[in-house]
């Protein structure tokens, strides 16, 4: 699973979106309990305009503990091209794709209420 997640980040850095998606889907399938893979997959799904599936991945991953949150930060840093907010952690699009009445992904990542 780690190999496919790193490979996905390399593909994102090269803007090779289809292989990145396949690699992250594979990482998430191999280790479905690893929330970092599911959040990373959600990042790519957003680039494919599949917000509903991205929400499903994040909801299935659940809140991130500090260890997983750090892993997600590292994955996003390695990918290099995922747009981040000034906070350096949450993609700028997260607040935009949250369905009405629900918390944006960022809140879910921290386990907070909106």
PDB file of N, CA and C in Angstrom:
ATOM      1  N   UNK A   1       0.825  -1.198   0.000  1.00  0.00           N
ATOM      2  CA  UNK A   1       0.000   0.000   0.000  1.00  0.00           C
ATOM      3  C   UNK A   1       0.869   1.262   0.000  1.00  0.00           C
ATOM      4  N   UNK A   2       1.943   1.266   0.786  1.00  0.00           N
ATOM      5  CA  UNK A   2       2.830   2.427   0.856  1.00  0.00           C
ATOM      6  C   UNK A   2       3.435   2.714  -0.516  1.00  0.00           C
ATOM      7  N   UNK A   3       3.844   1.660  -1.205  1.00  0.00           N
ATOM      8  CA  UNK A   3       4.425   1.820  -2.542  1.00  0.00           C
ATOM      9  C   UNK A   3       3.443   2.521  -3.478  1.00  0.00           C
ATOM     10  N   UNK A   4       2.197   2.084  -3.487  1.00  0.00           N
ATOM     11  CA  UNK A   4       1.213   2.669  -4.400  1.00  0.00           C
ATOM     12  C   UNK A   4       0.875   4.107  -4.018  1.00  0.00           C
ATOM     13  N   UNK A   5       0.872   4.421  -2.722  1.00  0.00           N
ATOM     14  CA  UNK A   5       0.626   5.799  -2.298  1.00  0.00           C
ATOM     15  C   UNK A   5       1.769   6.705  -2.748  1.00  0.00           C
ATOM     16  N   UNK A   6       3.011   6.250  -2.582  1.00  0.00           N
ATOM     17  CA  UNK A   6       4.161   7.042  -3.036  1.00  0.00           C
ATOM     18  C   UNK A   6       4.159   7.183  -4.553  1.00  0.00           C
ATOM     19  N   UNK A   7       3.822   6.099  -5.245  1.00  0.00           N
ATOM     20  CA  UNK A   7       3.740   6.144  -6.700  1.00  0.00           C
ATOM     21  C   UNK A   7       2.668   7.140  -7.139  1.00  0.00           C
ATOM     22  N   UNK A   8       1.525   7.131  -6.449  1.00  0.00           N
ATOM     23  CA  UNK A   8       0.466   8.089  -6.755  1.00  0.00           C
ATOM     24  C   UNK A   8       0.936   9.519  -6.593  1.00  0.00           C
ATOM     25  N   UNK A   9       1.697   9.795  -5.525  1.00  0.00           N
ATOM     26  CA  UNK A   9       2.229  11.146  -5.318  1.00  0.00           C
ATOM     27  C   UNK A   9       3.181  11.532  -6.451  1.00  0.00           C
ATOM     28  N   UNK A  10       3.998  10.581  -6.890  1.00  0.00           N
ATOM     29  CA  UNK A  10       4.918  10.861  -8.003  1.00  0.00           C
ATOM     30  C   UNK A  10       4.140  11.173  -9.281  1.00  0.00           C
ATOM     31  N   UNK A  11       3.085  10.417  -9.533  1.00  0.00           N
ATOM     32  CA  UNK A  11       2.266  10.693 -10.712  1.00  0.00           C
ATOM     33  C   UNK A  11       1.591  12.058 -10.621  1.00  0.00           C
ATOM     34  N   UNK A  12       1.111  12.424  -9.430  1.00  0.00           N
ATOM     35  CA  UNK A  12       0.490  13.741  -9.269  1.00  0.00           C
ATOM     36  C   UNK A  12       1.511  14.832  -9.562  1.00  0.00           C
ATOM     37  N   UNK A  13       2.714  14.674  -9.045  1.00  0.00           N
ATOM     38  CA  UNK A  13       3.769  15.668  -9.269  1.00  0.00           C
ATOM     39  C   UNK A  13       4.020  15.838 -10.772  1.00  0.00           C
ATOM     40  N   UNK A  14       3.885  14.761 -11.534  1.00  0.00           N
ATOM     41  CA  UNK A  14       4.082  14.809 -12.989  1.00  0.00           C
ATOM     42  C   UNK A  14       2.806  15.177 -13.738  1.00  0.00           C
ATOM     43  N   UNK A  15       1.724  15.415 -12.992  1.00  0.00           N
ATOM     44  CA  UNK A  15       0.410  15.723 -13.564  1.00  0.00           C
ATOM     45  C   UNK A  15      -0.097  14.595 -14.454  1.00  0.00           C
ATOM     46  N   UNK A  16       0.195  13.378 -14.072  1.00  0.00           N
ATOM     47  CA  UNK A  16      -0.312  12.179 -14.759  1.00  0.00           C
ATOM     48  C   UNK A  16      -1.482  11.664 -13.927  1.00  0.00           C
ATOM     49  N   UNK A  17      -2.643  12.249 -14.167  1.00  0.00           N
ATOM     50  CA  UNK A  17      -3.796  12.071 -13.293  1.00  0.00           C
ATOM     51  C   UNK A  17      -4.374  10.667 -13.318  1.00  0.00           C
ATOM     52  N   UNK A  18      -4.530  10.067 -14.476  1.00  0.00           N
ATOM     53  CA  UNK A  18      -5.115   8.714 -14.554  1.00  0.00           C
ATOM     54  C   UNK A  18      -4.262   7.687 -13.793  1.00  0.00           C
ATOM     55  N   UNK A  19      -2.942   7.618 -14.035  1.00  0.00           N
ATOM     56  CA  UNK A  19      -2.132   6.679 -13.262  1.00  0.00           C
ATOM     57  C   UNK A  19      -2.136   6.999 -11.764  1.00  0.00           C
ATOM     58  N   UNK A  20      -2.205   8.292 -11.424  1.00  0.00           N
ATOM     59  CA  UNK A  20      -2.270   8.671 -10.010  1.00  0.00           C
ATOM     60  C   UNK A  20      -3.539   8.120  -9.381  1.00  0.00           C
ATOM     61  N   UNK A  21      -4.651   8.270 -10.076  1.00  0.00           N
ATOM     62  CA  UNK A  21      -5.921   7.755  -9.570  1.00  0.00           C
ATOM     63  C   UNK A  21      -5.854   6.241  -9.386  1.00  0.00           C
ATOM     64  N   UNK A  22      -5.355   5.532 -10.384  1.00  0.00           N
ATOM     65  CA  UNK A  22      -5.263   4.064 -10.280  1.00  0.00           C
ATOM     66  C   UNK A  22      -4.351   3.636  -9.122  1.00  0.00           C
ATOM     67  N   UNK A  23      -3.234   4.333  -8.942  1.00  0.00           N
ATOM     68  CA  UNK A  23      -2.307   3.980  -7.864  1.00  0.00           C
ATOM     69  C   UNK A  23      -2.941   4.198  -6.492  1.00  0.00           C
ATOM     70  N   UNK A  24      -3.649   5.301  -6.340  1.00  0.00           N
ATOM     71  CA  UNK A  24      -4.265   5.578  -5.045  1.00  0.00           C
ATOM     72  C   UNK A  24      -5.469   4.686  -4.786  1.00  0.00           C
ATOM     73  N   UNK A  25      -6.190   4.332  -5.828  1.00  0.00           N
ATOM     74  CA  UNK A  25      -7.273   3.353  -5.658  1.00  0.00           C
ATOM     75  C   UNK A  25      -6.700   2.022  -5.196  1.00  0.00           C
ATOM     76  N   UNK A  26      -5.570   1.649  -5.750  1.00  0.00           N
ATOM     77  CA  UNK A  26      -4.916   0.389  -5.360  1.00  0.00           C
ATOM     78  C   UNK A  26      -4.446   0.448  -3.911  1.00  0.00           C
ATOM     79  N   UNK A  27      -3.824   1.569  -3.517  1.00  0.00           N
ATOM     80  CA  UNK A  27      -3.371   1.730  -2.129  1.00  0.00           C
ATOM     81  C   UNK A  27      -4.548   1.631  -1.163  1.00  0.00           C
ATOM     82  N   UNK A  28      -5.653   2.294  -1.496  1.00  0.00           N
ATOM     83  CA  UNK A  28      -6.836   2.260  -0.636  1.00  0.00           C
ATOM     84  C   UNK A  28      -7.465   0.872  -0.596  1.00  0.00           C
ATOM     85  N   UNK A  29      -7.402   0.139  -1.698  1.00  0.00           N
ATOM     86  CA  UNK A  29      -7.961  -1.220  -1.725  1.00  0.00           C
ATOM     87  C   UNK A  29      -7.115  -2.185  -0.897  1.00  0.00           C
ATOM     88  N   UNK A  30      -5.797  -2.017  -0.953  1.00  0.00           N
ATOM     89  CA  UNK A  30      -4.902  -2.897  -0.202  1.00  0.00           C
ATOM     90  C   UNK A  30      -5.017  -2.639   1.295  1.00  0.00           C
ATOM     91  N   UNK A  31      -5.130  -1.378   1.668  1.00  0.00           N
ATOM     92  CA  UNK A  31      -5.187  -1.012   3.093  1.00  0.00           C
ATOM     93  C   UNK A  31      -6.386  -0.096   3.338  1.00  0.00           C
ATOM     94  N   UNK A  32      -7.611  -0.643   3.294  1.00  0.00           N
ATOM     95  CA  UNK A  32      -8.800   0.206   3.437  1.00  0.00           C
ATOM     96  C   UNK A  32      -8.914   0.890   4.798  1.00  0.00           C
ATOM     97  N   UNK A  33      -8.192   0.393   5.791  1.00  0.00           N
ATOM     98  CA  UNK A  33      -8.232   1.016   7.116  1.00  0.00           C
ATOM     99  C   UNK A  33      -7.221   2.146   7.267  1.00  0.00           C
ATOM    100  N   UNK A  34      -6.422   2.407   6.234  1.00  0.00           N
ATOM    101  CA  UNK A  34      -5.445   3.489   6.292  1.00  0.00           C
ATOM    102  C   UNK A  34      -6.128   4.771   5.808  1.00  0.00           C
ATOM    103  N   UNK A  35      -6.442   5.690   6.718  1.00  0.00           N
ATOM    104  CA  UNK A  35      -7.178   6.883   6.300  1.00  0.00           C
ATOM    105  C   UNK A  35      -6.381   7.800   5.380  1.00  0.00           C
ATOM    106  N   UNK A  36      -5.068   7.774   5.463  1.00  0.00           N
ATOM    107  CA  UNK A  36      -4.254   8.648   4.613  1.00  0.00           C
ATOM    108  C   UNK A  36      -4.482   8.315   3.148  1.00  0.00           C
ATOM    109  N   UNK A  37      -4.529   7.039   2.814  1.00  0.00           N
ATOM    110  CA  UNK A  37      -4.757   6.647   1.417  1.00  0.00           C
ATOM    111  C   UNK A  37      -6.119   7.123   0.931  1.00  0.00           C
ATOM    112  N   UNK A  38      -7.107   7.048   1.800  1.00  0.00           N
ATOM    113  CA  UNK A  38      -8.454   7.438   1.393  1.00  0.00           C
ATOM    114  C   UNK A  38      -8.570   8.953   1.216  1.00  0.00           C
ATOM    115  N   UNK A  39      -7.911   9.711   2.080  1.00  0.00           N
ATOM    116  CA  UNK A  39      -7.902  11.167   1.911  1.00  0.00           C
ATOM    117  C   UNK A  39      -7.128  11.556   0.655  1.00  0.00           C
ATOM    118  N   UNK A  40      -6.003  10.910   0.409  1.00  0.00           N
ATOM    119  CA  UNK A  40      -5.223  11.198  -0.799  1.00  0.00           C
ATOM    120  C   UNK A  40      -6.046  10.864  -2.043  1.00  0.00           C
ATOM    121  N   UNK A  41      -6.750   9.743  -2.006  1.00  0.00           N
ATOM    122  CA  UNK A  41      -7.621   9.378  -3.122  1.00  0.00           C
ATOM    123  C   UNK A  41      -8.703  10.444  -3.309  1.00  0.00           C
ATOM    124  N   UNK A  42      -9.245  10.953  -2.219  1.00  0.00           N
ATOM    125  CA  UNK A  42     -10.252  12.021  -2.318  1.00  0.00           C
ATOM    126  C   UNK A  42      -9.672  13.253  -2.999  1.00  0.00           C
ATOM    127  N   UNK A  43      -8.420  13.583  -2.690  1.00  0.00           N
ATOM    128  CA  UNK A  43      -7.773  14.720  -3.361  1.00  0.00           C
ATOM    129  C   UNK A  43      -7.803  14.547  -4.879  1.00  0.00           C
ATOM    130  N   UNK A  44      -7.469  13.360  -5.339  1.00  0.00           N
ATOM    131  CA  UNK A  44      -7.423  13.108  -6.787  1.00  0.00           C
ATOM    132  C   UNK A  44      -8.831  13.060  -7.371  1.00  0.00           C
ATOM    133  N   UNK A  45      -9.764  12.481  -6.642  1.00  0.00           N
ATOM    134  CA  UNK A  45     -11.137  12.421  -7.138  1.00  0.00           C
ATOM    135  C   UNK A  45     -11.705  13.817  -7.364  1.00  0.00           C
ATOM    136  N   UNK A  46     -11.315  14.763  -6.532  1.00  0.00           N
ATOM    137  CA  UNK A  46     -11.765  16.142  -6.720  1.00  0.00           C
ATOM    138  C   UNK A  46     -11.247  16.680  -8.047  1.00  0.00           C
ATOM    139  N   UNK A  47     -10.019  16.343  -8.387  1.00  0.00           N
ATOM    140  CA  UNK A  47      -9.468  16.802  -9.665  1.00  0.00           C
ATOM    141  C   UNK A  47     -10.236  16.214 -10.845  1.00  0.00           C
ATOM    142  N   UNK A  48     -10.882  15.064 -10.627  1.00  0.00           N
ATOM    143  CA  UNK A  48     -11.713  14.442 -11.658  1.00  0.00           C
ATOM    144  C   UNK A  48     -13.174  14.885 -11.528  1.00  0.00           C
ATOM    145  N   UNK A  49     -13.414  15.885 -10.692  1.00  0.00           N
ATOM    146  CA  UNK A  49     -14.761  16.428 -10.467  1.00  0.00           C
ATOM    147  C   UNK A  49     -15.728  15.370  -9.954  1.00  0.00           C
ATOM    148  N   UNK A  50     -15.229  14.469  -9.119  1.00  0.00           N
ATOM    149  CA  UNK A  50     -16.068  13.442  -8.521  1.00  0.00           C
ATOM    150  C   UNK A  50     -16.189  13.702  -7.018  1.00  0.00           C
ATOM    151  N   UNK A  51     -16.812  14.841  -6.695  1.00  0.00           N
ATOM    152  CA  UNK A  51     -16.949  15.249  -5.305  1.00  0.00           C
ATOM    153  C   UNK A  51     -17.720  14.267  -4.450  1.00  0.00           C
ATOM    154  N   UNK A  52     -18.722  13.632  -5.026  1.00  0.00           N
ATOM    155  CA  UNK A  52     -19.519  12.677  -4.243  1.00  0.00           C
ATOM    156  C   UNK A  52     -18.668  11.487  -3.802  1.00  0.00           C
ATOM    157  N   UNK A  53     -17.901  10.937  -4.706  1.00  0.00           N
ATOM    158  CA  UNK A  53     -17.034   9.805  -4.339  1.00  0.00           C
ATOM    159  C   UNK A  53     -15.940  10.257  -3.365  1.00  0.00           C
ATOM    160  N   UNK A  54     -15.441  11.480  -3.556  1.00  0.00           N
ATOM    161  CA  UNK A  54     -14.440  12.011  -2.625  1.00  0.00           C
ATOM    162  C   UNK A  54     -15.018  12.100  -1.219  1.00  0.00           C
ATOM    163  N   UNK A  55     -16.241  12.596  -1.092  1.00  0.00           N
ATOM    164  CA  UNK A  55     -16.899  12.654   0.221  1.00  0.00           C
ATOM    165  C   UNK A  55     -17.053  11.266   0.813  1.00  0.00           C
ATOM    166  N   UNK A  56     -17.398  10.290  -0.018  1.00  0.00           N
ATOM    167  CA  UNK A  56     -17.550   8.914   0.474  1.00  0.00           C
ATOM    168  C   UNK A  56     -16.226   8.367   1.006  1.00  0.00           C
ATOM    169  N   UNK A  57     -15.136   8.649   0.301  1.00  0.00           N
ATOM    170  CA  UNK A  57     -13.824   8.182   0.760  1.00  0.00           C
ATOM    171  C   UNK A  57     -13.467   8.803   2.105  1.00  0.00           C
ATOM    172  N   UNK A  58     -13.690  10.109   2.234  1.00  0.00           N
ATOM    173  CA  UNK A  58     -13.356  10.791   3.478  1.00  0.00           C
ATOM    174  C   UNK A  58     -14.258  10.315   4.612  1.00  0.00           C
ATOM    175  N   UNK A  59     -15.544  10.146   4.323  1.00  0.00           N
ATOM    176  CA  UNK A  59     -16.456   9.658   5.355  1.00  0.00           C
ATOM    177  C   UNK A  59     -16.063   8.246   5.803  1.00  0.00           C
ATOM    178  N   UNK A  60     -15.642   7.413   4.857  1.00  0.00           N
ATOM    179  CA  UNK A  60     -15.219   6.059   5.197  1.00  0.00           C
ATOM    180  C   UNK A  60     -13.926   6.025   5.980  1.00  0.00           C
ATOM    181  N   UNK A  61     -13.092   7.027   5.767  1.00  0.00           N
ATOM    182  CA  UNK A  61     -11.811   7.087   6.483  1.00  0.00           C
ATOM    183  C   UNK A  61     -12.008   7.519   7.924  1.00  0.00           C
ATOM    184  N   UNK A  62     -13.001   8.371   8.165  1.00  0.00           N
ATOM    185  CA  UNK A  62     -13.226   8.882   9.508  1.00  0.00           C
ATOM    186  C   UNK A  62     -12.211   9.947   9.877  1.00  0.00           C
ATOM    187  N   UNK A  63     -12.273  10.409  11.132  1.00  0.00           N
ATOM    188  CA  UNK A  63     -11.346  11.453  11.578  1.00  0.00           C
ATOM    189  C   UNK A  63      -9.906  10.948  11.587  1.00  0.00           C
ATOM    190  N   UNK A  64      -8.988  11.854  11.364  1.00  0.00           N
ATOM    191  CA  UNK A  64      -7.570  11.510  11.382  1.00  0.00           C
ATOM    192  C   UNK A  64      -6.980  11.796  12.759  1.00  0.00           C
ATOM    193  N   UNK A  65      -6.224  10.838  13.287  1.00  0.00           N
ATOM    194  CA  UNK A  65      -5.466  11.128  14.508  1.00  0.00           C
ATOM    195  C   UNK A  65      -4.208  11.906  14.104  1.00  0.00           C
ATOM    196  N   UNK A  66      -3.412  12.313  15.074  1.00  0.00           N
ATOM    197  CA  UNK A  66      -2.233  13.135  14.775  1.00  0.00           C
ATOM    198  C   UNK A  66      -1.247  12.417  13.844  1.00  0.00           C
ATOM    199  N   UNK A  67      -1.075  11.119  14.043  1.00  0.00           N
ATOM    200  CA  UNK A  67      -0.149  10.347  13.208  1.00  0.00           C
ATOM    201  C   UNK A  67      -0.618  10.333  11.754  1.00  0.00           C
ATOM    202  N   UNK A  68      -1.903  10.053  11.542  1.00  0.00           N
ATOM    203  CA  UNK A  68      -2.444  10.020  10.183  1.00  0.00           C
ATOM    204  C   UNK A  68      -2.471  11.422   9.570  1.00  0.00           C
ATOM    205  N   UNK A  69      -2.769  12.424  10.379  1.00  0.00           N
ATOM    206  CA  UNK A  69      -2.772  13.791   9.884  1.00  0.00           C
ATOM    207  C   UNK A  69      -1.387  14.182   9.380  1.00  0.00           C
ATOM    208  N   UNK A  70      -0.351  13.782  10.112  1.00  0.00           N
ATOM    209  CA  UNK A  70       1.011  14.044   9.668  1.00  0.00           C
ATOM    210  C   UNK A  70       1.314  13.282   8.380  1.00  0.00           C
ATOM    211  N   UNK A  71       0.843  12.051   8.276  1.00  0.00           N
ATOM    212  CA  UNK A  71       1.035  11.273   7.049  1.00  0.00           C
ATOM    213  C   UNK A  71       0.370  11.934   5.859  1.00  0.00           C
ATOM    214  N   UNK A  72      -0.822  12.489   6.065  1.00  0.00           N
ATOM    215  CA  UNK A  72      -1.514  13.180   4.978  1.00  0.00           C
ATOM    216  C   UNK A  72      -0.767  14.451   4.589  1.00  0.00           C
ATOM    217  N   UNK A  73      -0.261  15.181   5.558  1.00  0.00           N
ATOM    218  CA  UNK A  73       0.548  16.370   5.247  1.00  0.00           C
ATOM    219  C   UNK A  73       1.743  15.986   4.373  1.00  0.00           C
ATOM    220  N   UNK A  74       2.417  14.891   4.745  1.00  0.00           N
ATOM    221  CA  UNK A  74       3.587  14.455   3.971  1.00  0.00           C
ATOM    222  C   UNK A  74       3.176  14.047   2.564  1.00  0.00           C
ATOM    223  N   UNK A  75       2.057  13.310   2.424  1.00  0.00           N
ATOM    224  CA  UNK A  75       1.614  12.893   1.087  1.00  0.00           C
ATOM    225  C   UNK A  75       1.320  14.122   0.233  1.00  0.00           C
ATOM    226  N   UNK A  76       0.607  15.081   0.818  1.00  0.00           N
ATOM    227  CA  UNK A  76       0.265  16.287   0.051  1.00  0.00           C
ATOM    228  C   UNK A  76       1.514  17.083  -0.308  1.00  0.00           C
ATOM    229  N   UNK A  77       2.481  17.123   0.570  1.00  0.00           N
ATOM    230  CA  UNK A  77       3.732  17.829   0.263  1.00  0.00           C
ATOM    231  C   UNK A  77       4.484  17.121  -0.857  1.00  0.00           C
ATOM    232  N   UNK A  78       4.510  15.777  -0.818  1.00  0.00           N
ATOM    233  CA  UNK A  78       5.199  15.022  -1.881  1.00  0.00           C
ATOM    234  C   UNK A  78       4.524  15.196  -3.223  1.00  0.00           C
ATOM    235  N   UNK A  79       3.198  15.293  -3.221  1.00  0.00           N
ATOM    236  CA  UNK A  79       2.488  15.406  -4.496  1.00  0.00           C
ATOM    237  C   UNK A  79       2.804  16.729  -5.177  1.00  0.00           C
ATOM    238  N   UNK A  80       3.032  17.769  -4.392  1.00  0.00           N
ATOM    239  CA  UNK A  80       3.514  19.030  -4.924  1.00  0.00           C
ATOM    240  C   UNK A  80       2.532  19.919  -5.642  1.00  0.00           C
ATOM    241  N   UNK A  81       1.453  19.389  -6.168  1.00  0.00           N
ATOM    242  CA  UNK A  81       0.569  20.237  -6.964  1.00  0.00           C
ATOM    243  C   UNK A  81      -0.854  20.301  -6.437  1.00  0.00           C
ATOM    244  N   UNK A  82      -1.145  19.635  -5.356  1.00  0.00           N
ATOM    245  CA  UNK A  82      -2.473  19.755  -4.766  1.00  0.00           C
ATOM    246  C   UNK A  82      -2.563  21.153  -4.151  1.00  0.00           C
ATOM    247  N   UNK A  83      -3.547  21.967  -4.554  1.00  0.00           N
ATOM    248  CA  UNK A  83      -3.615  23.339  -4.038  1.00  0.00           C
ATOM    249  C   UNK A  83      -3.911  23.339  -2.546  1.00  0.00           C
ATOM    250  N   UNK A  84      -3.093  24.036  -1.784  1.00  0.00           N
ATOM    251  CA  UNK A  84      -3.273  24.099  -0.345  1.00  0.00           C
ATOM    252  C   UNK A  84      -3.647  25.502   0.082  1.00  0.00           C
ATOM    253  N   UNK A  85      -4.309  25.596   1.230  1.00  0.00           N
ATOM    254  CA  UNK A  85      -4.634  26.901   1.793  1.00  0.00           C
ATOM    255  C   UNK A  85      -3.396  27.458   2.476  1.00  0.00           C
ATOM    256  N   UNK A  86      -3.519  28.641   3.010  1.00  0.00           N
ATOM    257  CA  UNK A  86      -2.414  29.253   3.732  1.00  0.00           C
ATOM    258  C   UNK A  86      -2.008  28.417   4.935  1.00  0.00           C
ATOM    259  N   UNK A  87      -2.934  27.654   5.484  1.00  0.00           N
ATOM    260  CA  UNK A  87      -2.622  26.810   6.630  1.00  0.00           C
ATOM    261  C   UNK A  87      -1.662  25.694   6.242  1.00  0.00           C
ATOM    262  N   UNK A  88      -1.538  25.433   4.926  1.00  0.00           N
ATOM    263  CA  UNK A  88      -0.590  24.433   4.472  1.00  0.00           C
ATOM    264  C   UNK A  88      -1.085  23.014   4.608  1.00  0.00           C
ATOM    265  N   UNK A  89      -2.323  22.821   5.008  1.00  0.00           N
ATOM    266  CA  UNK A  89      -2.810  21.474   5.220  1.00  0.00           C
ATOM    267  C   UNK A  89      -4.029  21.168   4.374  1.00  0.00           C
ATOM    268  N   UNK A  90      -4.998  22.041   4.390  1.00  0.00           N
ATOM    269  CA  UNK A  90      -6.279  21.715   3.784  1.00  0.00           C
ATOM    270  C   UNK A  90      -6.380  22.279   2.373  1.00  0.00           C
ATOM    271  N   UNK A  91      -6.694  21.428   1.409  1.00  0.00           N
ATOM    272  CA  UNK A  91      -6.887  21.965   0.061  1.00  0.00           C
ATOM    273  C   UNK A  91      -7.958  23.043   0.061  1.00  0.00           C
ATOM    274  N   UNK A  92      -7.759  24.036  -0.752  1.00  0.00           N
ATOM    275  CA  UNK A  92      -8.664  25.177  -0.798  1.00  0.00           C
ATOM    276  C   UNK A  92     -10.083  24.769  -1.191  1.00  0.00           C
ATOM    277  N   UNK A  93     -10.237  23.673  -1.911  1.00  0.00           N
ATOM    278  CA  UNK A  93     -11.557  23.285  -2.398  1.00  0.00           C
ATOM    279  C   UNK A  93     -12.393  22.562  -1.358  1.00  0.00           C
ATOM    280  N   UNK A  94     -11.856  22.180  -0.229  1.00  0.00           N
ATOM    281  CA  UNK A  94     -12.604  21.350   0.712  1.00  0.00           C
ATOM    282  C   UNK A  94     -13.888  22.011   1.180  1.00  0.00           C
ATOM    283  N   UNK A  95     -13.832  23.280   1.520  1.00  0.00           N
ATOM    284  CA  UNK A  95     -15.032  23.959   1.997  1.00  0.00           C
ATOM    285  C   UNK A  95     -16.082  24.054   0.893  1.00  0.00           C
ATOM    286  N   UNK A  96     -15.644  24.107  -0.345  1.00  0.00           N
ATOM    287  CA  UNK A  96     -16.572  24.269  -1.454  1.00  0.00           C
ATOM    288  C   UNK A  96     -17.358  23.005  -1.763  1.00  0.00           C
ATOM    289  N   UNK A  97     -16.806  21.829  -1.482  1.00  0.00           N
ATOM    290  CA  UNK A  97     -17.487  20.607  -1.894  1.00  0.00           C
ATOM    291  C   UNK A  97     -18.270  19.948  -0.772  1.00  0.00           C
ATOM    292  N   UNK A  98     -18.165  20.473   0.437  1.00  0.00           N
ATOM    293  CA  UNK A  98     -18.928  19.877   1.532  1.00  0.00           C
ATOM    294  C   UNK A  98     -20.410  20.097   1.255  1.00  0.00           C
ATOM    295  N   UNK A  99     -21.217  19.059   1.401  1.00  0.00           N
ATOM    296  CA  UNK A  99     -22.646  19.237   1.151  1.00  0.00           C
ATOM    297  C   UNK A  99     -23.246  20.193   2.185  1.00  0.00           C
ATOM    298  N   UNK A 100     -24.333  20.876   1.843  1.00  0.00           N
ATOM    299  CA  UNK A 100     -24.950  21.818   2.776  1.00  0.00           C
ATOM    300  C   UNK A 100     -25.264  21.149   4.117  1.00  0.00           C
ATOM    301  N   UNK A 101     -24.953  21.836   5.181  1.00  0.00           N
ATOM    302  CA  UNK A 101     -25.265  21.325   6.512  1.00  0.00           C
ATOM    303  C   UNK A 101     -24.253  20.343   7.064  1.00  0.00           C
ATOM    304  N   UNK A 102     -23.149  20.105   6.366  1.00  0.00           N
ATOM    305  CA  UNK A 102     -22.137  19.180   6.872  1.00  0.00           C
ATOM    306  C   UNK A 102     -20.809  19.904   7.016  1.00  0.00           C
ATOM    307  N   UNK A 103     -19.915  19.280   7.732  1.00  0.00           N
ATOM    308  CA  UNK A 103     -18.595  19.883   7.936  1.00  0.00           C
ATOM    309  C   UNK A 103     -17.735  19.688   6.700  1.00  0.00           C
ATOM    310  N   UNK A 104     -16.946  20.698   6.352  1.00  0.00           N
ATOM    311  CA  UNK A 104     -15.961  20.492   5.285  1.00  0.00           C
ATOM    312  C   UNK A 104     -14.961  19.423   5.700  1.00  0.00           C
ATOM    313  N   UNK A 105     -14.251  18.859   4.757  1.00  0.00           N
ATOM    314  CA  UNK A 105     -13.287  17.802   5.037  1.00  0.00           C
ATOM    315  C   UNK A 105     -12.307  18.198   6.125  1.00  0.00           C
ATOM    316  N   UNK A 106     -11.884  19.450   6.141  1.00  0.00           N
ATOM    317  CA  UNK A 106     -10.906  19.892   7.123  1.00  0.00           C
ATOM    318  C   UNK A 106     -11.360  19.649   8.541  1.00  0.00           C
ATOM    319  N   UNK A 107     -12.617  19.934   8.813  1.00  0.00           N
ATOM    320  CA  UNK A 107     -13.134  19.671  10.148  1.00  0.00           C
ATOM    321  C   UNK A 107     -13.130  18.174  10.427  1.00  0.00           C
ATOM    322  N   UNK A 108     -13.504  17.392   9.424  1.00  0.00           N
ATOM    323  CA  UNK A 108     -13.532  15.940   9.606  1.00  0.00           C
ATOM    324  C   UNK A 108     -12.133  15.421   9.874  1.00  0.00           C
ATOM    325  N   UNK A 109     -11.151  15.994   9.215  1.00  0.00           N
ATOM    326  CA  UNK A 109      -9.774  15.552   9.396  1.00  0.00           C
ATOM    327  C   UNK A 109      -9.302  15.787  10.821  1.00  0.00           C
ATOM    328  N   UNK A 110      -9.784  16.868  11.423  1.00  0.00           N
ATOM    329  CA  UNK A 110      -9.356  17.182  12.776  1.00  0.00           C
ATOM    330  C   UNK A 110     -10.290  16.605  13.824  1.00  0.00           C
ATOM    331  N   UNK A 111     -11.413  16.022  13.404  1.00  0.00           N
ATOM    332  CA  UNK A 111     -12.372  15.447  14.355  1.00  0.00           C
ATOM    333  C   UNK A 111     -13.140  16.520  15.105  1.00  0.00           C
ATOM    334  N   UNK A 112     -13.257  17.725  14.532  1.00  0.00           N
ATOM    335  CA  UNK A 112     -13.948  18.826  15.177  1.00  0.00           C
ATOM    336  C   UNK A 112     -15.339  18.988  14.591  1.00  0.00           C
ATOM    337  N   UNK A 113     -16.142  19.731  15.303  1.00  0.00           N
ATOM    338  CA  UNK A 113     -17.447  20.140  14.784  1.00  0.00           C
ATOM    339  C   UNK A 113     -17.267  21.475  14.074  1.00  0.00           C
ATOM    340  N   UNK A 114     -18.058  21.731  13.037  1.00  0.00           N
ATOM    341  CA  UNK A 114     -17.956  23.023  12.340  1.00  0.00           C
ATOM    342  C   UNK A 114     -18.405  24.175  13.223  1.00  0.00           C
TER     343      UNK A 114
END
